Coordinates of C-alpha atoms in Angstrom, one line a residue:
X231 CA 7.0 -54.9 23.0
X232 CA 3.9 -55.3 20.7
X233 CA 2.0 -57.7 23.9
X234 CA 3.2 -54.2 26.0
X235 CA 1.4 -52.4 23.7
X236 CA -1.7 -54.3 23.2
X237 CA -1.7 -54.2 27.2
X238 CA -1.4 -50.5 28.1
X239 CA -2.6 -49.2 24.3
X240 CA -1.8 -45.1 24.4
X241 CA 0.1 -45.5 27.5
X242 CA 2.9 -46.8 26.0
X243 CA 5.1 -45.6 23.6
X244 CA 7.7 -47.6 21.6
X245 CA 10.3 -47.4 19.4
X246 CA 12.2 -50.3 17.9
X247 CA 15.2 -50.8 15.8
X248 CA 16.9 -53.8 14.5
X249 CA 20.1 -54.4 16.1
X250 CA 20.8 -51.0 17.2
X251 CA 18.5 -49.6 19.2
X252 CA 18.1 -47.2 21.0
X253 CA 21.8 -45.5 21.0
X254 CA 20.7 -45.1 17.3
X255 CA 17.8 -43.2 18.4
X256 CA 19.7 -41.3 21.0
X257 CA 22.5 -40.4 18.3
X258 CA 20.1 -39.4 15.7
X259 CA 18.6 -37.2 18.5
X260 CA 22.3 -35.9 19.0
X261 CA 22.7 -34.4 15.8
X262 CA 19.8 -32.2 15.9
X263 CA 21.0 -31.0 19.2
X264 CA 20.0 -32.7 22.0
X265 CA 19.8 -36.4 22.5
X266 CA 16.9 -36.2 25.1
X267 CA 14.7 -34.3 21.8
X268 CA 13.1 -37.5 21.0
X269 CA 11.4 -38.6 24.8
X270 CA 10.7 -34.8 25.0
X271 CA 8.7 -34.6 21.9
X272 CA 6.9 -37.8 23.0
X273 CA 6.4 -36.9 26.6
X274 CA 5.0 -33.2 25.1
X275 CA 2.2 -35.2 22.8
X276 CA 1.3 -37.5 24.4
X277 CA 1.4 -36.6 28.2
X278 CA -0.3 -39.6 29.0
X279 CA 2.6 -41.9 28.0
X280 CA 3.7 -43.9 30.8
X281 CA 6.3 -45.8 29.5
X282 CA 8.5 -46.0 26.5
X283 CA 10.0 -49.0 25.1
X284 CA 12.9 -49.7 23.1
X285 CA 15.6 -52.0 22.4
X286 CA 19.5 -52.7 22.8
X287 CA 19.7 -55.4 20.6
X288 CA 17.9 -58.7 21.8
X289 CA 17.0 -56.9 25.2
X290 CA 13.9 -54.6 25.9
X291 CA 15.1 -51.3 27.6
X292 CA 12.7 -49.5 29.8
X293 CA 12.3 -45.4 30.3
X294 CA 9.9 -45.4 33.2
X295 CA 8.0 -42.0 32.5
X296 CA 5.0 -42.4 35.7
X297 CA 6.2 -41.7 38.7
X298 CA 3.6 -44.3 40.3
X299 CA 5.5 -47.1 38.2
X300 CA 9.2 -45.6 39.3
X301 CA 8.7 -44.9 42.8
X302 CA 8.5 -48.4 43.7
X303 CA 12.0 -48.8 42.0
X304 CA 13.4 -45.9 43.9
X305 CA 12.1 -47.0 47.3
X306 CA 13.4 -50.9 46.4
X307 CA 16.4 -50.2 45.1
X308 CA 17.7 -53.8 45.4
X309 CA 15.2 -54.9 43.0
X310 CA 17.9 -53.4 40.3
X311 CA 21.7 -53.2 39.9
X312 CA 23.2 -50.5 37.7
X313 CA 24.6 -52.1 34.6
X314 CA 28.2 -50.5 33.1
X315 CA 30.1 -51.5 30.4
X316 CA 32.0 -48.5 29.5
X317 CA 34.9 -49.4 32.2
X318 CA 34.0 -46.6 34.6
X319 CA 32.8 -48.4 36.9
X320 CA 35.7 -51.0 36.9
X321 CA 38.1 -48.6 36.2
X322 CA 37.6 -45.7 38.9
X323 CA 34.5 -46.3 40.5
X324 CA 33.9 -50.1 41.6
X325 CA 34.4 -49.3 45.3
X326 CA 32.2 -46.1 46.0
X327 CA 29.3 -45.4 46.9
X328 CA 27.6 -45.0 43.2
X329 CA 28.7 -49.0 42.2
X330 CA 28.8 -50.3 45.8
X331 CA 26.2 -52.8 46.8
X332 CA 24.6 -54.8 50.3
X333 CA 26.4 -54.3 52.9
X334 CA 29.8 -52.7 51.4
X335 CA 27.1 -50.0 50.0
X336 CA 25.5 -49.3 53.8
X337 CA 29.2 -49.2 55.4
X338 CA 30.1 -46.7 52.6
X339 CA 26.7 -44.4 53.5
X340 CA 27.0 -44.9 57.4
X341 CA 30.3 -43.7 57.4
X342 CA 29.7 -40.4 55.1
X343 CA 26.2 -39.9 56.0
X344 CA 26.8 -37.7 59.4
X345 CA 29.4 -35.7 57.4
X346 CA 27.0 -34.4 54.8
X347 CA 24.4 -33.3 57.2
X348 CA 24.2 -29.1 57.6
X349 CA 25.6 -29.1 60.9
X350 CA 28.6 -30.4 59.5
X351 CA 28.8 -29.0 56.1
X352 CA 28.2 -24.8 57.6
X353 CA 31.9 -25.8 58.6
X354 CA 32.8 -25.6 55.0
X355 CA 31.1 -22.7 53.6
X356 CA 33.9 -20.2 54.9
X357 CA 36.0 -22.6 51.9
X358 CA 33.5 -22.3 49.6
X359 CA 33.3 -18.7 49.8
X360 CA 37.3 -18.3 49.7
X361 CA 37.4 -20.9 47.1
X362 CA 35.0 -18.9 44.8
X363 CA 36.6 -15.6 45.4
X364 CA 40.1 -16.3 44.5
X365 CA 38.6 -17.9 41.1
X366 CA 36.7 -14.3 40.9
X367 CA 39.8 -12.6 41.7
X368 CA 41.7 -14.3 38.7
X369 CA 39.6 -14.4 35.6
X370 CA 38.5 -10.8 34.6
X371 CA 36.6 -12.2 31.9
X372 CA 35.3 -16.1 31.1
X373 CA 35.0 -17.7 27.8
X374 CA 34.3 -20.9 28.5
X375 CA 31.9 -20.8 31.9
X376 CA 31.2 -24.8 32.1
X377 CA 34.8 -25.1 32.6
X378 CA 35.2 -22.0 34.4
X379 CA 32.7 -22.9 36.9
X380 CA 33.4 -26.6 37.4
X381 CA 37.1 -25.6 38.8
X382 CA 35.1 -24.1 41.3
X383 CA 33.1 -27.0 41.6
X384 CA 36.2 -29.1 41.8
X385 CA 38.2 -27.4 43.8
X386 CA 35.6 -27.6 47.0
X387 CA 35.3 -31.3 46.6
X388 CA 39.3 -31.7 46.3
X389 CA 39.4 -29.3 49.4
X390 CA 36.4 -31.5 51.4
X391 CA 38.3 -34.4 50.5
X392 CA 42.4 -33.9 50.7
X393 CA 42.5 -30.4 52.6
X394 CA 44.9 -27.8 51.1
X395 CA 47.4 -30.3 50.6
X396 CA 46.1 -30.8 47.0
X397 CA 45.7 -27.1 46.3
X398 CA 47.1 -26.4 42.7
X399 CA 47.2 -29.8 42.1
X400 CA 48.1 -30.5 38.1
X401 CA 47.8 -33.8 36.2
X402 CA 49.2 -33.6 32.6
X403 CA 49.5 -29.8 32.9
X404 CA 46.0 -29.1 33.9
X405 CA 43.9 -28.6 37.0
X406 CA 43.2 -31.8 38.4
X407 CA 39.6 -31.4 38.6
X408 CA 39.7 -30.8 35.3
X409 CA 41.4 -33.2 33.8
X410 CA 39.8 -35.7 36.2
X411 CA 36.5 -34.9 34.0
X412 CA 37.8 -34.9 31.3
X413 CA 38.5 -38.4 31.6
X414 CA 35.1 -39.5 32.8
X415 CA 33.8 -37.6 29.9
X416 CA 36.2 -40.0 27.7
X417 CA 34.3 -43.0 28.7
X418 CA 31.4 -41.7 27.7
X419 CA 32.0 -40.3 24.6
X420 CA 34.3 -43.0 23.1
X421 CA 31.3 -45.4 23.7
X422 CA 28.6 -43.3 22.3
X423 CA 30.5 -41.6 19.1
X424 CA 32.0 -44.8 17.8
X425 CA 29.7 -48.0 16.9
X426 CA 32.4 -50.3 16.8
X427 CA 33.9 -49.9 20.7
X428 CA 30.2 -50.0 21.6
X429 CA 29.2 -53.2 19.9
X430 CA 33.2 -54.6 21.1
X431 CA 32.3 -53.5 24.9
X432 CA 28.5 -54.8 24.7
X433 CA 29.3 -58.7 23.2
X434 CA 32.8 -58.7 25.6
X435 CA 31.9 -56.6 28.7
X436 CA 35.5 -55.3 30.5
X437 CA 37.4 -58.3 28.3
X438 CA 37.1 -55.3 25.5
X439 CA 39.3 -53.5 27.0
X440 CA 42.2 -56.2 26.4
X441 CA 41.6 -55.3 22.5
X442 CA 42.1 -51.3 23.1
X443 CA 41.8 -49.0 20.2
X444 CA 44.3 -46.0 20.4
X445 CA 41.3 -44.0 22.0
X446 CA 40.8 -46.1 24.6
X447 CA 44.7 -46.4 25.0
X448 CA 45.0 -42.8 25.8
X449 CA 41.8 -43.3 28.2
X450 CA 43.8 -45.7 30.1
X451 CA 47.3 -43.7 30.1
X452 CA 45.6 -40.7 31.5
X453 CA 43.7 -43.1 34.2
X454 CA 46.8 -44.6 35.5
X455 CA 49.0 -41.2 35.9
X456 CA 45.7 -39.7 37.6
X457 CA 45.4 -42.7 40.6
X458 CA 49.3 -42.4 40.8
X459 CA 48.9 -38.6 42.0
X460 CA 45.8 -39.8 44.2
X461 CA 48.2 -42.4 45.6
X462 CA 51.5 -39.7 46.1
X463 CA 48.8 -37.4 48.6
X464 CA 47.6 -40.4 50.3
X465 CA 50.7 -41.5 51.1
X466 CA 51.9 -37.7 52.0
X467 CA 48.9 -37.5 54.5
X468 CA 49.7 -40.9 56.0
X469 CA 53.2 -39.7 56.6
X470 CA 52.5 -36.4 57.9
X471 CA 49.9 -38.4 60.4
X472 CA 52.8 -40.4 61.6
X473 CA 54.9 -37.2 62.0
X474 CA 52.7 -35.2 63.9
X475 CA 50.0 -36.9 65.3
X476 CA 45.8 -37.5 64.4
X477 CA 43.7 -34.9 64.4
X478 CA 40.3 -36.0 63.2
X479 CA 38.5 -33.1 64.5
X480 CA 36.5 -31.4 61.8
X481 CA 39.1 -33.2 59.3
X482 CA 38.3 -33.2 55.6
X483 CA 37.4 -36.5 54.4
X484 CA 40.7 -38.3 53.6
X485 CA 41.0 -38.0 57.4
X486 CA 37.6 -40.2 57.9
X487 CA 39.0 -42.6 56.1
X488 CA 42.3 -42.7 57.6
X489 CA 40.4 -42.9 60.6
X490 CA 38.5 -45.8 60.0
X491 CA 41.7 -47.6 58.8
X492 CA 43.3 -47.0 61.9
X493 CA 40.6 -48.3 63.9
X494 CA 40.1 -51.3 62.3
X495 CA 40.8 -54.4 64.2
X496 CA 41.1 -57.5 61.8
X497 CA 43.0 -57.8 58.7
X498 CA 40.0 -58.0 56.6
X499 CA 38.9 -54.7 57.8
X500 CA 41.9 -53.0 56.9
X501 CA 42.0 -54.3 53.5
X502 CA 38.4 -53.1 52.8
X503 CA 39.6 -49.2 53.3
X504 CA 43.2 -50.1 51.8
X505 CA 44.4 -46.9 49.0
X506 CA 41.9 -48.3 46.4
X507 CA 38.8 -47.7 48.5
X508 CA 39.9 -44.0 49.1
X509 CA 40.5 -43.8 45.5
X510 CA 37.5 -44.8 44.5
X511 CA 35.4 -43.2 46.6
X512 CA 36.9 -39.7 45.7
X513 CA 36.5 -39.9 42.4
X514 CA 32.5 -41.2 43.5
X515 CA 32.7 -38.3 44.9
X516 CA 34.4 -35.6 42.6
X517 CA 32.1 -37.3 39.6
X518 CA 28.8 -36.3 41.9
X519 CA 30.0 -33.2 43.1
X520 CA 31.5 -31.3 40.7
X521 CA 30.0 -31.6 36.8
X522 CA 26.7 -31.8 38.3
X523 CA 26.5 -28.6 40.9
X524 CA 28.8 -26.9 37.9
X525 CA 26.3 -27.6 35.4
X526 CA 23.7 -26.3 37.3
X527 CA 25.4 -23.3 38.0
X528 CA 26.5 -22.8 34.2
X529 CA 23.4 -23.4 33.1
X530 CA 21.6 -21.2 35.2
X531 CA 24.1 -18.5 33.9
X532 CA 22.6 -19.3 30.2
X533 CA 19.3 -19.1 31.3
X534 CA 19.8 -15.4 33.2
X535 CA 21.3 -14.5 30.0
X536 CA 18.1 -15.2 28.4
X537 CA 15.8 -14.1 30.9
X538 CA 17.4 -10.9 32.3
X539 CA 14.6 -9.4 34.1
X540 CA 15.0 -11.9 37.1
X541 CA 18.9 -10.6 37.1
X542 CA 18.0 -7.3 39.2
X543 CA 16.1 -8.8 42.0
X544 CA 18.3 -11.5 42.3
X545 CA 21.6 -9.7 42.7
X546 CA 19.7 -7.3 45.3
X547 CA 18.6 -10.8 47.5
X548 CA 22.5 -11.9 47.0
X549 CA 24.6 -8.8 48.4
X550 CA 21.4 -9.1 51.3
X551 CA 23.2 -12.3 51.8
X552 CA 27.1 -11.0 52.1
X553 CA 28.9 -10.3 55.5
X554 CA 32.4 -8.8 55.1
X555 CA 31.8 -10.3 51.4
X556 CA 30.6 -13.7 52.2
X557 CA 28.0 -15.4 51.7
X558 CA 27.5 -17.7 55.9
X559 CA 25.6 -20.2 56.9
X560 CA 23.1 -18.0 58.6
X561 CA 22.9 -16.0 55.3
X562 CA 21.7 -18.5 53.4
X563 CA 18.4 -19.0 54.0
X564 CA 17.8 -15.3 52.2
X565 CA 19.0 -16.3 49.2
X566 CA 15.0 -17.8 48.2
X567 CA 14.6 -15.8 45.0
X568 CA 17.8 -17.9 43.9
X569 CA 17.4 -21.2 44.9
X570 CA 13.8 -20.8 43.1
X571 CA 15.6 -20.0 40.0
X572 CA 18.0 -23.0 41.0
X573 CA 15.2 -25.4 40.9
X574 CA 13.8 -24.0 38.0
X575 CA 16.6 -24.8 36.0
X576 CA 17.1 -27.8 37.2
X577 CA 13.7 -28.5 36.7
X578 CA 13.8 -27.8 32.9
X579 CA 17.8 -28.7 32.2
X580 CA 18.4 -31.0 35.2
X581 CA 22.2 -31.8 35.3
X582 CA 21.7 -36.3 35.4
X583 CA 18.7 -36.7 33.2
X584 CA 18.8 -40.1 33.9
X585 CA 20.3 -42.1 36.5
X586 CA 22.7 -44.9 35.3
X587 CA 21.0 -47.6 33.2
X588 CA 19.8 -50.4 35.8
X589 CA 19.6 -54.0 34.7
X590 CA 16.6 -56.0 36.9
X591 CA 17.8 -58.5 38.7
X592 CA 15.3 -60.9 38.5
X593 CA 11.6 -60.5 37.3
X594 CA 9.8 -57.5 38.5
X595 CA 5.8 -56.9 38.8
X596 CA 5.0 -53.4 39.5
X597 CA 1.1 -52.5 39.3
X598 CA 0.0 -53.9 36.2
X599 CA 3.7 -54.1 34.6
X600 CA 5.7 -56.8 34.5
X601 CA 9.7 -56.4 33.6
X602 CA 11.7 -59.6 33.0
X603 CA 14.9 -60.4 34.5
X604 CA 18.2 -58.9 32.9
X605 CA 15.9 -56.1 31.4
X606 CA 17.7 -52.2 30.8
X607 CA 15.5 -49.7 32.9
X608 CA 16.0 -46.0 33.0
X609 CA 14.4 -44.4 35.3
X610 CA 12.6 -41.4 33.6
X611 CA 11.8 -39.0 36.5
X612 CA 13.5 -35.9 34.4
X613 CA 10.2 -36.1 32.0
X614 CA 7.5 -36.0 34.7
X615 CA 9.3 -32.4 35.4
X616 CA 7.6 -31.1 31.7
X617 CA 4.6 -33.7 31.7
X618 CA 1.7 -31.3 31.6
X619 CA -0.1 -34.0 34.1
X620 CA 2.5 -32.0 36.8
X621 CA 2.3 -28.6 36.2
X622 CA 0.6 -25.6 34.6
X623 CA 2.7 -24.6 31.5
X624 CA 5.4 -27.2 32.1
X625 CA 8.0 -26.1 29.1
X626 CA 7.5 -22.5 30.6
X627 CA 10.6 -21.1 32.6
X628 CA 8.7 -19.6 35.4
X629 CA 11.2 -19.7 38.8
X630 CA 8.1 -17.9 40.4
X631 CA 6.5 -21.4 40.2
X632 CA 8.3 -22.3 43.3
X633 CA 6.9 -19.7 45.5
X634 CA 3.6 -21.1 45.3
X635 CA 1.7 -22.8 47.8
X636 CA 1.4 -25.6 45.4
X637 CA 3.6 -25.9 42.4
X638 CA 2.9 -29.5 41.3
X639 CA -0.7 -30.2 40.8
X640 CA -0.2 -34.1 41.1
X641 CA 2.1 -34.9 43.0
X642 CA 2.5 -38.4 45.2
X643 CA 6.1 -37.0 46.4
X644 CA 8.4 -38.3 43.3
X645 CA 7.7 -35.6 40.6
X646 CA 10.8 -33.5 41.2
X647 CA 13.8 -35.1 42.2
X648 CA 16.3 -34.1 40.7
X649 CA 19.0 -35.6 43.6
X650 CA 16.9 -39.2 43.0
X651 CA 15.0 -40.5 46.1
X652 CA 14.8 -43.3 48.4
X653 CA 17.6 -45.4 50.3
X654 CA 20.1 -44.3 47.2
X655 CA 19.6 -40.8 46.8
X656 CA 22.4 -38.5 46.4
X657 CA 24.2 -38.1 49.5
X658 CA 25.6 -34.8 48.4
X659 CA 22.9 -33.1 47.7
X660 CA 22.7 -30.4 50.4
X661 CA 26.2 -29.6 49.7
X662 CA 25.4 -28.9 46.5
X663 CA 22.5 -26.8 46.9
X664 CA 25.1 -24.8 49.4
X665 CA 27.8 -24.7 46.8
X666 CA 25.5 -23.6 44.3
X667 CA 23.9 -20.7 45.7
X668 CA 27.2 -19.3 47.2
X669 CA 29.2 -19.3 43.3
X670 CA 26.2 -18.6 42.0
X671 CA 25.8 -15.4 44.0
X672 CA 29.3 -14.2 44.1
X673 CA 29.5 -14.5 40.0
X674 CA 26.6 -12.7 39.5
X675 CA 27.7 -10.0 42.1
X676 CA 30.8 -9.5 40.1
X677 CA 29.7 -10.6 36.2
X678 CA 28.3 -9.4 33.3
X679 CA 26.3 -12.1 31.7
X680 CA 26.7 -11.6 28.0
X681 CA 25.2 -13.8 25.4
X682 CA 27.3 -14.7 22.4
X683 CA 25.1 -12.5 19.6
X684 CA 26.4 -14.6 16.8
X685 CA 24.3 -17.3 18.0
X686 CA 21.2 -18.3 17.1
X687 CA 20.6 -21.8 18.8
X688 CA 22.2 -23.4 21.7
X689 CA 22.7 -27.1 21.8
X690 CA 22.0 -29.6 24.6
X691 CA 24.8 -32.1 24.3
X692 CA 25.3 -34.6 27.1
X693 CA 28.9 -34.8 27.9
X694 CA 28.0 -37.6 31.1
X695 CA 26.3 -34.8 32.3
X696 CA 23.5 -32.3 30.4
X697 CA 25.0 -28.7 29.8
X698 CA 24.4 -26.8 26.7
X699 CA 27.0 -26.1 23.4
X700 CA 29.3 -24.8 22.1
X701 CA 31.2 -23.5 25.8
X702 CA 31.1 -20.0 24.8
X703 CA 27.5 -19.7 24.4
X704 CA 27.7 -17.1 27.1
X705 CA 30.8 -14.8 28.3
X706 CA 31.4 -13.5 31.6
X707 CA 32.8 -10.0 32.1
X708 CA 33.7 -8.4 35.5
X709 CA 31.3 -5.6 36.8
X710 CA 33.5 -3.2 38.9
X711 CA 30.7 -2.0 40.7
X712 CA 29.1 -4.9 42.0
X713 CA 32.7 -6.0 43.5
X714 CA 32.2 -7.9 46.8
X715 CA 35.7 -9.2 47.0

């Protein structure tokens, strides 16, 4: 760290603490209300920072700030492999799409890819629209709109993937998709809030979990009765197949991989897309598509609550958008007041602020920086969004930003990418730009957006994802005369 910063001088930025590291820095961040304070602060002084350095331990960990030292990362994105030791990825996750590697990783992506082009997604907006609707139709008021929105959320990826066959689906008396993040948060939180499962999981890796503490007990329970349901509508779907036929056209995408099983010609084959796969990949799936587009739709709620005067406008461009209440696939394209408001947000409070931690796989020379094999990266691209380098006024909320010819002054194409970039960027990302235009027009067709007076600061708390606390920050309350159901 100190040859770093003899090498790079002001450009670097580091921060070291014996032992502990940089969760310490990260927690102490936490309890003043947002663990990403501390790289803000830095990034806002010193804007021409391109790199901060820390330490886990023994090990140097990396928070890549320039985009002309992470693009290179993002467009090789074998040079890394994403490091997890909080049993996610073992646990729920080892077979999808996020974890996957080589050529398990490019079969994964061929066989999704076509599926999440527009063509094929339009298919689905009818569902999204009904989806949203009957959610509309049932809560006259909302306390709690992070939760409210990511049933939404969830229920169009449970829909995409399994069809109406899991349609009220309950695991320990709650919504599926909720409990299913609730879990993931679990992970997450057990690791970051308790020093000794963090230091157990870091020296022993998944042997850890053979020494469970009654937390992580109750992680596992919950994981077990969860894949148990995923395995009961699997098998449902594979019987009502033999029953009554295949019928792949426009299927949802349990019947892709059903599919693929059934066309598979070798016994190795077969085994690759066996229950686990589909499993796995659904839960890739629900964990990508339903926290992330429902943060961004909850807090974009937050942030019309505090900037109203963009409200009007942007409930007149939404019923532009409705047919017989809906919002189609022709439609969409004038909702553009909205989706600058989208990126906006997401610009300022992006959902992932960064990608998972990434370990380098051997040693790395990018420009005039070298990284040494087995180093922690994260890849940093949230802060070039409010590096004053990239835009005029960066910690401004300005949706109007958008509209401009040319909203980033310096840009070399890897300033704002909130869905990642290169050969590993998010595969779901048009859906959820889809997703989140349609709830996020329908609720503020048929909501008040009321911000809870008795507040006087709103925290940003990552729960695996970045949305703000506590939940009722903000209150929904139905506006009979903007009623498009």
């Amino acid at each position: 760290m100190i040859k770093l910063k003899v090498q790079f001088g002001k450009q670097i930025y580091f921060y070291y603490i014996p032992i502990l590291g940089v969760i310490q820095i990260y927690r102490s961040s936490a309890k003043k209300g947002n663990p990403q304070q501390w790289v803000i602060d830095i990034i806002t002084k010193h804007p021409e920072v391109k790199l901060i350095v820390s330490n886990s331990v023994t090990k140097p960990v990396f928070i890549i700030v320039d985009p002309e030292y992470y693009k290179p990362l993002y467009l090789d994105h074998h040079l890394l492999v994403k490091h997890d030791q909080s049993g996610i990825k073992d646990f729920l996750l080892s077979k999808g799409l996020l974890f996957a590697e080589g050529e398990k990783w490019k079969e994964q992506r061929s066989l999704l890819g076509d599926h999440f082009l527009f063509e094929k997604l339009k298919d689905r907006i009818p569902m999204m629209n009904q989806v949203t609707r009957d959610a509309i139709n049932n809560n006259q008021t909302v306390d709690k709109v992070f939760q409210y929105i990511c049933s939404i959320t969830g229920g169009i990826v449970i829909r995409s993937f399994f069809g109406q066959e899991a349609e009220g689906w309950l695991i320990n008396d709650k919504p599926a998709q909720i409990e299913l993040g609730e879990i993931l948060k679990s992970f997450v939180l057990v690791r970051f809030s308790n020093f000794f499962i963090y230091f157990k999981q870091k020296l022993l890796g998944m042997k850890s979990w053979d020494y469970c503490l009654k937390a992580e007990k109750e992680i596992l329970s919950r994981v077990i009765k969860f894949k148990q349901d995923l395995n009961q509508i699997i098998s449902n779907r594979k019987s009502k197949i033999e029953k009554e036929g295949r019928k792949w056209e426009n299927g949802d995408f349990l019947d892709v991989y059903l599919n693929k099983l059934s066309n598979s010609k070798d016994t190795q084959e077969s085994y690759q897309y066996q229950t686990e796969d589909i499993i796995s990949q659904f839960i890739t799936l629900f964990l990508a598509g339903t926290e992330t587009t429902g943060a961004l739709v909850s807090n974009s709620l937050l942030f019309l609550s505090e900037n109203t005067s963009y409200l009007e406008d942007l409930r007149n461009e939404a019923k532009s958008a409705l047919v017989d209440g809906q919002v189609t696939a022709d439609t969409l394209k004038k909702l553009v007041q909205l989706e600058c408001f989208l990126k906006e947000v997401m610009r300022l409070k992006p959902s992932v602020v960064h990608p998972i931690v990434r370990q380098a796989k051997s040693d790395i020379q990018i420009k005039d920086f070298f990284i040494k094999k087995d180093s922690y990266i994260l890849l940093g691209s949230f802060l070039a969004n409010i590096n004053s380098n990239h835009y005029e006024k960066p910690l401004e909320f300005n949706p109007k930003r958008w509209l401009q010819p040319k909203p980033i002054q310096i840009d070399n194409g890897f300033v704002n990418i909130p869905f990642a970039a290169g050969g590993r960027n998010c595969i779901g990302q048009h859906m959820a730009m889809i997703e989140a235009r349609i709830i996020l027009a329908h609720v503020i067709l048929n909501y008040d957006i009321i911000k809870n007076p008795e507040l006087t600061k709103v925290d940003w708390l990552s729960r695996g994802i970045q949305t703000y606390l506590p939940d009722d920050a903000i209150q929904l309350k139905k506006l009979e005369q903007y009623l498009h159901i």
